[in-house]
mmCIF file of C-alpha atoms in Angstrom:
data_model
loop_
_atom_site.group_PDB
_atom_site.id
_atom_site.type_symbol
_atom_site.label_atom_id
_atom_site.label_comp_id
_atom_site.label_asym_id
_atom_site.label_seq_id
_atom_site.Cartn_x
_atom_site.Cartn_y
_atom_site.Cartn_z
ATOM 1 C CA MET H 1 -59.620 94.595 -45.062
ATOM 2 C CA LEU H 2 -56.524 94.265 -47.198
ATOM 3 C CA ALA H 3 -54.638 96.931 -45.152
ATOM 4 C CA PHE H 4 -55.339 94.825 -42.005
ATOM 5 C CA ILE H 5 -53.984 91.631 -43.610
ATOM 6 C CA LYS H 6 -50.884 93.485 -45.005
ATOM 7 C CA ASN H 7 -50.093 94.922 -41.406
ATOM 8 C CA PHE H 8 -50.710 91.416 -39.932
ATOM 9 C CA LEU H 9 -48.169 90.056 -42.313
ATOM 10 C CA THR H 10 -45.513 92.642 -42.367
ATOM 11 C CA GLY H 11 -42.739 92.814 -39.882
ATOM 12 C CA GLN H 12 -43.509 89.537 -38.178
ATOM 13 C CA THR H 13 -40.572 87.967 -36.187
ATOM 14 C CA PHE H 14 -39.924 84.742 -34.400
ATOM 15 C CA THR H 15 -37.413 83.125 -32.001
ATOM 16 C CA PHE H 16 -36.419 79.504 -31.219
ATOM 17 C CA LEU H 17 -36.622 78.362 -27.515
ATOM 18 C CA VAL H 18 -34.343 75.272 -26.716
ATOM 19 C CA GLY H 19 -34.053 74.136 -23.213
ATOM 20 C CA GLY H 20 -34.934 77.533 -21.843
ATOM 21 C CA THR H 21 -32.401 79.343 -24.031
ATOM 22 C CA ALA H 22 -34.019 81.748 -26.725
ATOM 23 C CA SER H 23 -32.395 82.353 -30.193
ATOM 24 C CA ARG H 24 -31.800 85.745 -31.818
ATOM 25 C CA GLU H 25 -34.919 87.147 -33.508
ATOM 26 C CA PHE H 26 -35.599 86.077 -37.184
ATOM 27 C CA ALA H 27 -37.670 88.048 -39.797
ATOM 28 C CA GLU H 28 -40.698 86.088 -41.042
ATOM 29 C CA GLU H 29 -40.033 86.535 -44.878
ATOM 30 C CA ILE H 30 -42.981 84.317 -46.361
ATOM 31 C CA GLY H 31 -46.132 82.804 -44.844
ATOM 32 C CA VAL H 32 -48.396 83.556 -41.966
ATOM 33 C CA PRO H 33 -47.531 83.102 -38.055
ATOM 34 C CA GLN H 34 -48.365 79.465 -37.218
ATOM 35 C CA GLY H 35 -51.139 78.954 -34.794
ATOM 36 C CA SER H 36 -52.709 82.523 -35.682
ATOM 37 C CA ALA H 37 -56.393 82.717 -36.137
ATOM 38 C CA LEU H 38 -55.997 83.839 -39.790
ATOM 39 C CA ALA H 39 -53.355 81.336 -40.789
ATOM 40 C CA VAL H 40 -55.911 78.567 -42.136
ATOM 41 C CA THR H 41 -58.084 81.204 -43.961
ATOM 42 C CA LEU H 42 -55.053 82.953 -45.649
ATOM 43 C CA PHE H 43 -53.648 79.733 -46.758
ATOM 44 C CA LEU H 44 -56.880 78.648 -48.258
ATOM 45 C CA VAL H 45 -57.369 82.063 -50.038
ATOM 46 C CA ALA H 46 -53.806 81.473 -51.534
ATOM 47 C CA MET H 47 -54.539 77.833 -52.457
ATOM 48 C CA ASN H 48 -57.835 78.716 -54.170
ATOM 49 C CA GLU H 49 -55.847 79.668 -57.514
ATOM 50 C CA VAL H 50 -54.535 76.185 -57.781
ATOM 51 C CA PHE H 51 -57.829 74.992 -59.205
ATOM 52 C CA GLY H 52 -57.367 77.125 -62.177
ATOM 53 C CA VAL H 53 -54.127 75.303 -63.348
ATOM 54 C CA LEU H 54 -55.349 71.833 -63.075
ATOM 55 C CA PRO H 55 -56.133 69.810 -66.300
ATOM 56 C CA ALA H 56 -59.662 68.507 -66.935
ATOM 57 C CA ASN H 57 -60.866 65.444 -64.981
ATOM 58 C CA VAL H 58 -58.099 65.795 -62.328
ATOM 59 C CA HIS H 59 -59.433 66.170 -58.785
ATOM 60 C CA LEU H 60 -57.757 67.887 -55.921
ATOM 61 C CA PHE H 61 -58.531 67.470 -52.072
ATOM 62 C CA VAL H 62 -57.112 69.844 -49.713
ATOM 63 C CA TYR H 63 -56.984 69.195 -45.907
ATOM 64 C CA VAL H 64 -55.278 71.904 -43.728
ATOM 65 C CA ASP H 65 -51.895 72.255 -45.652
ATOM 66 C CA ASP H 66 -51.943 68.746 -47.453
ATOM 67 C CA ILE H 67 -53.103 68.224 -50.931
ATOM 68 C CA LEU H 68 -54.153 64.987 -52.675
ATOM 69 C CA LEU H 69 -54.197 64.897 -56.443
ATOM 70 C CA VAL H 70 -56.330 62.208 -57.924
ATOM 71 C CA VAL H 71 -55.628 61.645 -61.686
ATOM 72 C CA MET H 72 -57.497 59.017 -63.596
ATOM 73 C CA GLY H 73 -57.200 57.614 -67.032
ATOM 74 C CA ASP H 74 -57.926 54.544 -69.156
ATOM 75 C CA THR H 75 -54.489 53.413 -69.703
ATOM 76 C CA PRO H 76 -51.320 53.523 -67.528
ATOM 77 C CA GLY H 77 -49.379 55.349 -70.080
ATOM 78 C CA ARG H 78 -51.888 58.221 -70.557
ATOM 79 C CA THR H 79 -52.382 58.488 -66.783
ATOM 80 C CA ARG H 80 -48.683 58.839 -66.205
ATOM 81 C CA ILE H 81 -48.558 61.688 -68.812
ATOM 82 C CA ARG H 82 -51.706 63.416 -67.277
ATOM 83 C CA THR H 83 -50.216 62.898 -63.746
ATOM 84 C CA GLN H 84 -46.767 64.625 -64.879
ATOM 85 C CA ALA H 85 -48.685 67.489 -66.568
ATOM 86 C CA THR H 86 -50.571 68.042 -63.326
ATOM 87 C CA VAL H 87 -47.636 67.789 -61.029
ATOM 88 C CA SER H 88 -45.720 70.211 -63.276
ATOM 89 C CA ALA H 89 -48.609 72.724 -63.389
ATOM 90 C CA VAL H 90 -49.076 72.684 -59.620
ATOM 91 C CA HIS H 91 -45.225 72.975 -59.155
ATOM 92 C CA ARG H 92 -45.222 76.140 -61.507
ATOM 93 C CA TRP H 93 -48.023 77.564 -59.675
ATOM 94 C CA ALA H 94 -46.743 76.954 -56.380
ATOM 95 C CA ALA H 95 -43.325 78.703 -57.303
ATOM 96 C CA SER H 96 -45.190 81.733 -58.829
ATOM 97 C CA ILE H 97 -46.823 82.437 -55.248
ATOM 98 C CA GLY H 98 -43.811 81.521 -53.198
ATOM 99 C CA PHE H 99 -44.781 77.920 -52.060
ATOM 100 C CA ILE H 100 -41.803 75.676 -51.859
ATOM 101 C CA MET H 101 -42.410 72.075 -52.918
ATOM 102 C CA ASN H 102 -40.040 69.242 -52.035
ATOM 103 C CA ALA H 103 -40.041 65.878 -53.826
ATOM 104 C CA GLY H 104 -39.060 64.142 -50.824
ATOM 105 C CA LYS H 105 -42.211 65.122 -49.030
ATOM 106 C CA TYR H 106 -44.494 63.532 -51.808
ATOM 107 C CA ILE H 107 -45.572 60.024 -52.781
ATOM 108 C CA ARG H 108 -47.025 58.708 -55.897
ATOM 109 C CA GLY H 109 -49.727 55.831 -55.403
ATOM 110 C CA HIS H 110 -50.792 53.837 -58.377
ATOM 111 C CA ASP H 111 -54.367 52.415 -57.546
ATOM 112 C CA CYS H 112 -56.278 50.249 -59.833
ATOM 113 C CA GLN H 113 -57.957 46.722 -59.953
ATOM 114 C CA SER H 114 -55.529 45.124 -62.388
ATOM 115 C CA ARG H 115 -52.096 43.640 -61.568
ATOM 116 C CA HIS H 116 -49.957 45.413 -64.033
ATOM 117 C CA GLN H 117 -46.513 46.850 -63.253
ATOM 118 C CA LEU H 118 -45.705 50.529 -63.563
ATOM 119 C CA THR H 119 -43.649 51.505 -66.801
ATOM 120 C CA GLY H 120 -42.187 54.548 -68.166
ATOM 121 C CA PRO H 121 -40.233 57.376 -66.450
ATOM 122 C CA SER H 122 -41.121 58.155 -62.859
ATOM 123 C CA ILE H 123 -43.127 61.205 -62.093
ATOM 124 C CA ARG H 124 -40.975 64.466 -61.258
ATOM 125 C CA LEU H 125 -41.204 67.496 -59.273
ATOM 126 C CA GLY H 126 -38.868 69.652 -61.224
ATOM 127 C CA HIS H 127 -35.983 67.518 -61.630
ATOM 128 C CA ASP H 128 -36.504 65.250 -58.574
ATOM 129 C CA PRO H 129 -38.381 61.925 -58.713
ATOM 130 C CA ILE H 130 -41.493 61.501 -56.708
ATOM 131 C CA PRO H 131 -41.235 57.902 -55.079
ATOM 132 C CA ASN H 132 -43.929 55.453 -55.801
ATOM 133 C CA ARG H 133 -45.433 53.524 -52.940
ATOM 134 C CA LYS H 134 -47.794 50.459 -52.820
ATOM 135 C CA ILE H 135 -49.497 51.787 -49.802
ATOM 136 C CA VAL H 136 -50.758 55.454 -49.586
ATOM 137 C CA ARG H 137 -51.537 57.131 -46.461
ATOM 138 C CA VAL H 138 -54.514 59.613 -46.650
ATOM 139 C CA LEU H 139 -55.659 61.334 -43.562
ATOM 140 C CA ARG H 140 -53.862 58.644 -41.408
ATOM 141 C CA VAL H 141 -55.723 55.773 -43.327
ATOM 142 C CA ASP H 142 -53.663 53.294 -45.242
ATOM 143 C CA ILE H 143 -54.962 52.364 -48.559
ATOM 144 C CA ASP H 144 -53.417 49.722 -50.994
ATOM 145 C CA ARG H 145 -53.082 49.504 -54.711
ATOM 146 C CA ARG H 146 -56.461 47.807 -54.965
ATOM 147 C CA LEU H 147 -58.177 50.460 -53.002
ATOM 148 C CA THR H 148 -58.855 48.356 -50.035
ATOM 149 C CA PHE H 149 -58.250 49.196 -46.436
ATOM 150 C CA VAL H 150 -56.646 45.860 -45.662
ATOM 151 C CA PRO H 151 -53.223 47.574 -44.677
ATOM 152 C CA HIS H 152 -54.924 50.065 -42.411
ATOM 153 C CA PHE H 153 -56.824 47.245 -40.577
ATOM 154 C CA ARG H 154 -53.740 45.470 -40.062
ATOM 155 C CA ALA H 155 -51.940 48.447 -38.585
ATOM 156 C CA VAL H 156 -54.735 49.275 -36.183
ATOM 157 C CA LYS H 157 -54.969 45.677 -35.272
ATOM 158 C CA ALA H 158 -51.186 45.563 -34.503
ATOM 159 C CA HIS H 159 -51.417 48.775 -32.466
ATOM 160 C CA GLN H 160 -54.134 47.443 -30.358
ATOM 161 C CA ALA H 161 -52.243 44.245 -29.758
ATOM 162 C CA LYS H 162 -49.393 46.316 -28.439
ATOM 163 C CA GLY H 163 -51.399 48.546 -26.161
#
C-alpha cells in the first residue's frame, strides 16, 4: 500500500488552461492531485497527527480541508493564552509536515454570553495577527458572539427577498 501511495504522489504534473491556451507543465511538489479519489483520505491521514499536539480541553473539528479550533476558559485572559498556545502548536505541527498556514485565511471569534470587550494582544499565527470578527461563519452558517443564529437568519431572509 505504501509503495502504491508513493508512486501515486511521485512525478505528478499539472497545467493551467486559460481561454483554450495551456500553460507549460509544472511539477507537483507537495500535496495530492485535486479531485483524485485518494485526496480526502490522504489529507485526513496527514491531519490525524494534529490531535496529538492540542492542549487539554481544546476541541478540533475538521471538515474537508477546513478546521475549527474551539478553546474554552473561565476568564478571557486565560482563554486568550490557551488559544495562542493552541494556534502556535498547530502552526508548528503544520510546518513540520509541509502544510502552509496563512493568517489572512483565518478568523478569531470570541463567543460568550457576557458583553465584555477583548483585551490583551491579538492571537498570532507566527508573526501575523489573526483578525477578530463579531460574526463567524461555520459551514456556511453565521454565528454571532452570543452564539445565536440571528445573523444567519437575517442573511437567509435578505437572500430570499432578492431572489
